[in-house]
Coordinates of C-alpha atoms in Angstrom, one line a residue:
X1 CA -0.4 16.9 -7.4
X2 CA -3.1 19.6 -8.4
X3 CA -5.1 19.2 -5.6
X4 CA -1.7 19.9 -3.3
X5 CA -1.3 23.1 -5.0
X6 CA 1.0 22.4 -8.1
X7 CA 1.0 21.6 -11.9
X8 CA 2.3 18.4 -12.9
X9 CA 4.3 20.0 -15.1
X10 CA 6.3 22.0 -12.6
X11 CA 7.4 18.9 -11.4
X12 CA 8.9 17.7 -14.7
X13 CA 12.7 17.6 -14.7
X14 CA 12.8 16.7 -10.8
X15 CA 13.7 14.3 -8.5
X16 CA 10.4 12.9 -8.5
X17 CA 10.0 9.7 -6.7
X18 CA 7.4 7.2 -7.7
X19 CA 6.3 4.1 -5.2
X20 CA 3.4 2.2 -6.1
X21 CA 2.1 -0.5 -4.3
X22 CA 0.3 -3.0 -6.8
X23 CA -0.8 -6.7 -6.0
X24 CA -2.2 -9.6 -8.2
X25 CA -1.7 -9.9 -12.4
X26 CA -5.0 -9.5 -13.3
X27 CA -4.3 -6.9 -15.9
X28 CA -1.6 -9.3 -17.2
X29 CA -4.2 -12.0 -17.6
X30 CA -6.4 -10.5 -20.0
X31 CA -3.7 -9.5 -22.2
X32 CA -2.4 -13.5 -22.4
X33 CA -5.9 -14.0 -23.4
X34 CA -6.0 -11.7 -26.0
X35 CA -3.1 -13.5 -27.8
X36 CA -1.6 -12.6 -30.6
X37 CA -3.7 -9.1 -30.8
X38 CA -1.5 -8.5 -27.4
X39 CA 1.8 -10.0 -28.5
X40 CA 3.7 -7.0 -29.0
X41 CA 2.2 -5.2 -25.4
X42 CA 2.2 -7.9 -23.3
X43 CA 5.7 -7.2 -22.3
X44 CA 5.7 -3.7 -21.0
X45 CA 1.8 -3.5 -20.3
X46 CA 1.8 -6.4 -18.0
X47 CA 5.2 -5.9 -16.3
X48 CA 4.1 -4.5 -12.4
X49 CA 7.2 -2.5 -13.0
X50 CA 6.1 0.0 -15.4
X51 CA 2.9 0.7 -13.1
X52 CA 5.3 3.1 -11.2
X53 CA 8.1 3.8 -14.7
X54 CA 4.8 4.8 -17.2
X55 CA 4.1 8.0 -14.2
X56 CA 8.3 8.8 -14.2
X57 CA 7.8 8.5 -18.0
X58 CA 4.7 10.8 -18.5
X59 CA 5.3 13.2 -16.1
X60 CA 9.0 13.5 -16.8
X61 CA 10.3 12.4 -13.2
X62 CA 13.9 11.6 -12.6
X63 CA 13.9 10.0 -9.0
X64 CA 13.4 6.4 -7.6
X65 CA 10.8 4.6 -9.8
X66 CA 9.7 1.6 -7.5
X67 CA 6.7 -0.9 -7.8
X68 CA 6.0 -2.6 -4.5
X69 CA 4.4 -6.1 -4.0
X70 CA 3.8 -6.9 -0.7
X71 CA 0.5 -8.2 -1.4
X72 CA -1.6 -6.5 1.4
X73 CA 0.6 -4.5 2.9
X74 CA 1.9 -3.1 -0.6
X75 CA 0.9 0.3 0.5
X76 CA 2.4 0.9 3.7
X77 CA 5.3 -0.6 1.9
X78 CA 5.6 1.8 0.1
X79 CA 5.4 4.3 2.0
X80 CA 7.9 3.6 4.3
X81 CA 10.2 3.0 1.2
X82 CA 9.2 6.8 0.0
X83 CA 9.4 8.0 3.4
X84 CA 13.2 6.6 3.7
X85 CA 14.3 7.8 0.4
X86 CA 13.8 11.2 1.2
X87 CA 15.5 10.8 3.7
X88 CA 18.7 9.2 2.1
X89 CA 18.0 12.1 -0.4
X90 CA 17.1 9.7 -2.9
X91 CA 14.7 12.4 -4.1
X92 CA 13.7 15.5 -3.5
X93 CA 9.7 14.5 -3.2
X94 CA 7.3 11.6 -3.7
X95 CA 4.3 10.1 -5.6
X96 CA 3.5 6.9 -3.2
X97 CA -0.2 4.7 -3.6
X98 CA -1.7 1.7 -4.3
X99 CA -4.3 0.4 -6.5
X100 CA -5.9 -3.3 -7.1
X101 CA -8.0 -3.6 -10.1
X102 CA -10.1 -7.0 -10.2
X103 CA -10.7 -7.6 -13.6
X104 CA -11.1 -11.8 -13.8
X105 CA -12.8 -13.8 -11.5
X106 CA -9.4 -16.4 -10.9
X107 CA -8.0 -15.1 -7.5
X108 CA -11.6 -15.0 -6.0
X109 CA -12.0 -18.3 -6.9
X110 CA -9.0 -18.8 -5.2
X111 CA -9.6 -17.2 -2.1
X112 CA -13.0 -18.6 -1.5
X113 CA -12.2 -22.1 -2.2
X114 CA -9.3 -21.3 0.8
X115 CA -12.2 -19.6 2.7
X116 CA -10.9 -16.4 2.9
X117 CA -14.1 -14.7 1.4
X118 CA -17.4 -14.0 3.6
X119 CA -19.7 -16.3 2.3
X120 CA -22.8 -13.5 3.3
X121 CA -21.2 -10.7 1.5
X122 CA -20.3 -9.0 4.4
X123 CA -16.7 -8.1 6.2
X124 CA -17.2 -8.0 9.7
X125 CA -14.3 -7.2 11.1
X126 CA -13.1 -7.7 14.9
X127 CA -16.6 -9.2 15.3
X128 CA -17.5 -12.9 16.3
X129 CA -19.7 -13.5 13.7
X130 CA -16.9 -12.4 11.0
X131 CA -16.6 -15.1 8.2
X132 CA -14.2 -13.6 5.9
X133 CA -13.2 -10.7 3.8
X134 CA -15.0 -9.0 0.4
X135 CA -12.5 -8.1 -2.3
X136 CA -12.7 -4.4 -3.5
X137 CA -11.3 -2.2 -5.9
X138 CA -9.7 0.9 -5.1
X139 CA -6.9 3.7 -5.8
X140 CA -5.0 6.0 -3.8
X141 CA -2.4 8.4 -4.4
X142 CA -0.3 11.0 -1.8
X143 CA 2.2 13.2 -3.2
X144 CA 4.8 13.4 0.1
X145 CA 6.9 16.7 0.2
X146 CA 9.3 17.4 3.5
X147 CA 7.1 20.0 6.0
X148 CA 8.9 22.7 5.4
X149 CA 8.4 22.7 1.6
X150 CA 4.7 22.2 2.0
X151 CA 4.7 25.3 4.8
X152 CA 6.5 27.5 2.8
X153 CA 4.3 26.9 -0.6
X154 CA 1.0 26.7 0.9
X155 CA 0.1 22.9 0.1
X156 CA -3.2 21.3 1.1
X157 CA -1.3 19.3 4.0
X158 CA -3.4 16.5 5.4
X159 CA -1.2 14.5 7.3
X160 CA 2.1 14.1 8.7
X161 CA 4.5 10.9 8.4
X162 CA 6.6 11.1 11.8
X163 CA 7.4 7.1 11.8
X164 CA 6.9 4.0 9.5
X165 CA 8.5 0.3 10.1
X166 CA 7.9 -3.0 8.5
X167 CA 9.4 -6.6 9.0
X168 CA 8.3 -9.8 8.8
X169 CA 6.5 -12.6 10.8
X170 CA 9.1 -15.6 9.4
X171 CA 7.8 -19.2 10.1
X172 CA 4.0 -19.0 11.2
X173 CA 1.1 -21.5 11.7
X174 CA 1.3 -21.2 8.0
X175 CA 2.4 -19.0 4.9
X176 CA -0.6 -16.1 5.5
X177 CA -1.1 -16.5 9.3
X178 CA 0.0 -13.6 10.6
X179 CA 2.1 -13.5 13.8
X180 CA 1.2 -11.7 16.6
X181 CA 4.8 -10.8 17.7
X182 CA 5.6 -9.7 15.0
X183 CA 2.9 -8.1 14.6
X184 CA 3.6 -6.4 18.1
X185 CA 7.1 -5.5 17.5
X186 CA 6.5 -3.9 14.2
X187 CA 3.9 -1.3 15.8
X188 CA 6.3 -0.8 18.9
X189 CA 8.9 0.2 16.1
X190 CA 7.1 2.5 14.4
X191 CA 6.1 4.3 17.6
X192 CA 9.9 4.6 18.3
X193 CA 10.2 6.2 15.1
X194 CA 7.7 8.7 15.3
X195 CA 9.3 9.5 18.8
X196 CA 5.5 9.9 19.9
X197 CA 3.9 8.5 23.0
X198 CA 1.9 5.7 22.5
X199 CA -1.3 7.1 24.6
X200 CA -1.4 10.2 22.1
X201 CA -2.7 7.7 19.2
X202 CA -6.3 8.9 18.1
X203 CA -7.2 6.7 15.4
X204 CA -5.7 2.9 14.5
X205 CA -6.5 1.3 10.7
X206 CA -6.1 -2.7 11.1
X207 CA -5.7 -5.1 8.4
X208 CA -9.3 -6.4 9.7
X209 CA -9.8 -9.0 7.5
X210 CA -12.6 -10.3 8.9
X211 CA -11.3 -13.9 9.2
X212 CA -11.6 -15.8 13.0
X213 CA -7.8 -16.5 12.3
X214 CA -6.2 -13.3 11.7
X215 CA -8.5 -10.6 13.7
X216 CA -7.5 -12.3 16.9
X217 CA -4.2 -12.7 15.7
X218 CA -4.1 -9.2 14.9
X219 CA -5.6 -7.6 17.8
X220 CA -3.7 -9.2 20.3
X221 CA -0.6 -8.3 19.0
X222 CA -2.0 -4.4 18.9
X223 CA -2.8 -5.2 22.3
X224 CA 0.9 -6.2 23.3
X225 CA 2.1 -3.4 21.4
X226 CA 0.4 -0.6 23.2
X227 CA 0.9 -2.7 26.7

């Protein structure tokens, strides 16, 4: 907010949307291990739901307060569901991120007995010697404001949302295998959105895991897409 040009507490009283995109219950599971010392917190501090209602509540912000678990794609969830409650007029403005905090060692366990993690340390992504993924920690926050508002009060702009789309791949070769048609039709969607031609695209962010499974996956469906 204060690096768009505005004091938080300008924004108190408005129609504030919060989205956060939050994944995993780490958090959750070192308050269960604190027992009875977390007894009375546990509720509200390990609820994903008050990730996004603790900002309305400090802040003072009366709009949409929405946490978003869609494990890896939590944050473009979320900003698709900002984007389109502005536009229902929802709220006036938006607060949308993401954060993933790994603070025990039980979901990496988990992914590397499922081989999902590179076993060198190493993501290499869209590369034939890729042999999985390295979990990181990381935050990231955009306050979204229609153009017009961020013109006419001189906000650090640094990007502008002209499309967003999500769906899902339904029955795949299995629960996390993505689905390269869906994959495709997703990106053609959001490219009909933004009413933008697909040849004016300058720079592409993948999931990239890193896996042999899902870069192919992934990149062919790009590939269909753009076709």
């Amino acid at each position: 907010m204060e690096d768009a040009g505005h004091r938080p507490s300008e924004l108190a009283g408005r129609q504030m949307g919060v989205f956060a995109g939050v994944c995993h219950n780490d958090y959750r599971e070192l308050l269960a291990a604190a027992a009875d010392s977390a007894a009375a917190y546990a509720g509200s501090g390990g609820a994903s739901s008050m990730l996004a209602n603790r900002i309305s509540y400090f802040y003072d912000f009366n709009g949409p307060s929405i946490t978003i678990d869609t494990a890896c794609s939590s944050a473009l969830s979320a900003l698709h569901e900002a984007v389109a409650a502005m536009r229902r007029g929802d709220c006036e403005e938006a607060l949308v991120g993401a954060v993933n905090l790994i603070c025990t060692p039980t979901n990496s366990i988990s992914y590397y007995r499922a081989g999902m993690l590179s076993a060198t340390g190493t993501c290499r992504a869209l590369d034939e010697s890729a042999d999985g993924f390295v979990r990181g920690e990381g935050v990231a926050v955009l306050l979204l404001r229609p153009l017009a508002a961020a013109l006419a009060d001189g906000d650090s702009i640094y990007g502008l949302v002209q499309g967003t789309a999500v769906n899902h791949g339904g029955q795949a070769a299995s629960l996390t295998a993505p689905k390269p048609e869906s994959q495709a039709a997703v990106v053609e969607a959001a490219w009909r959105a933004a009413g933008a031609a697909p040849e004016s695209a300058g720079y592409i962010e993948l999931h990239g895991t890193g896996t042999r499974l899902g870069d192919p996956l992934e990149f062919g469906g790009l590939v269909a897409a753009f076709r």
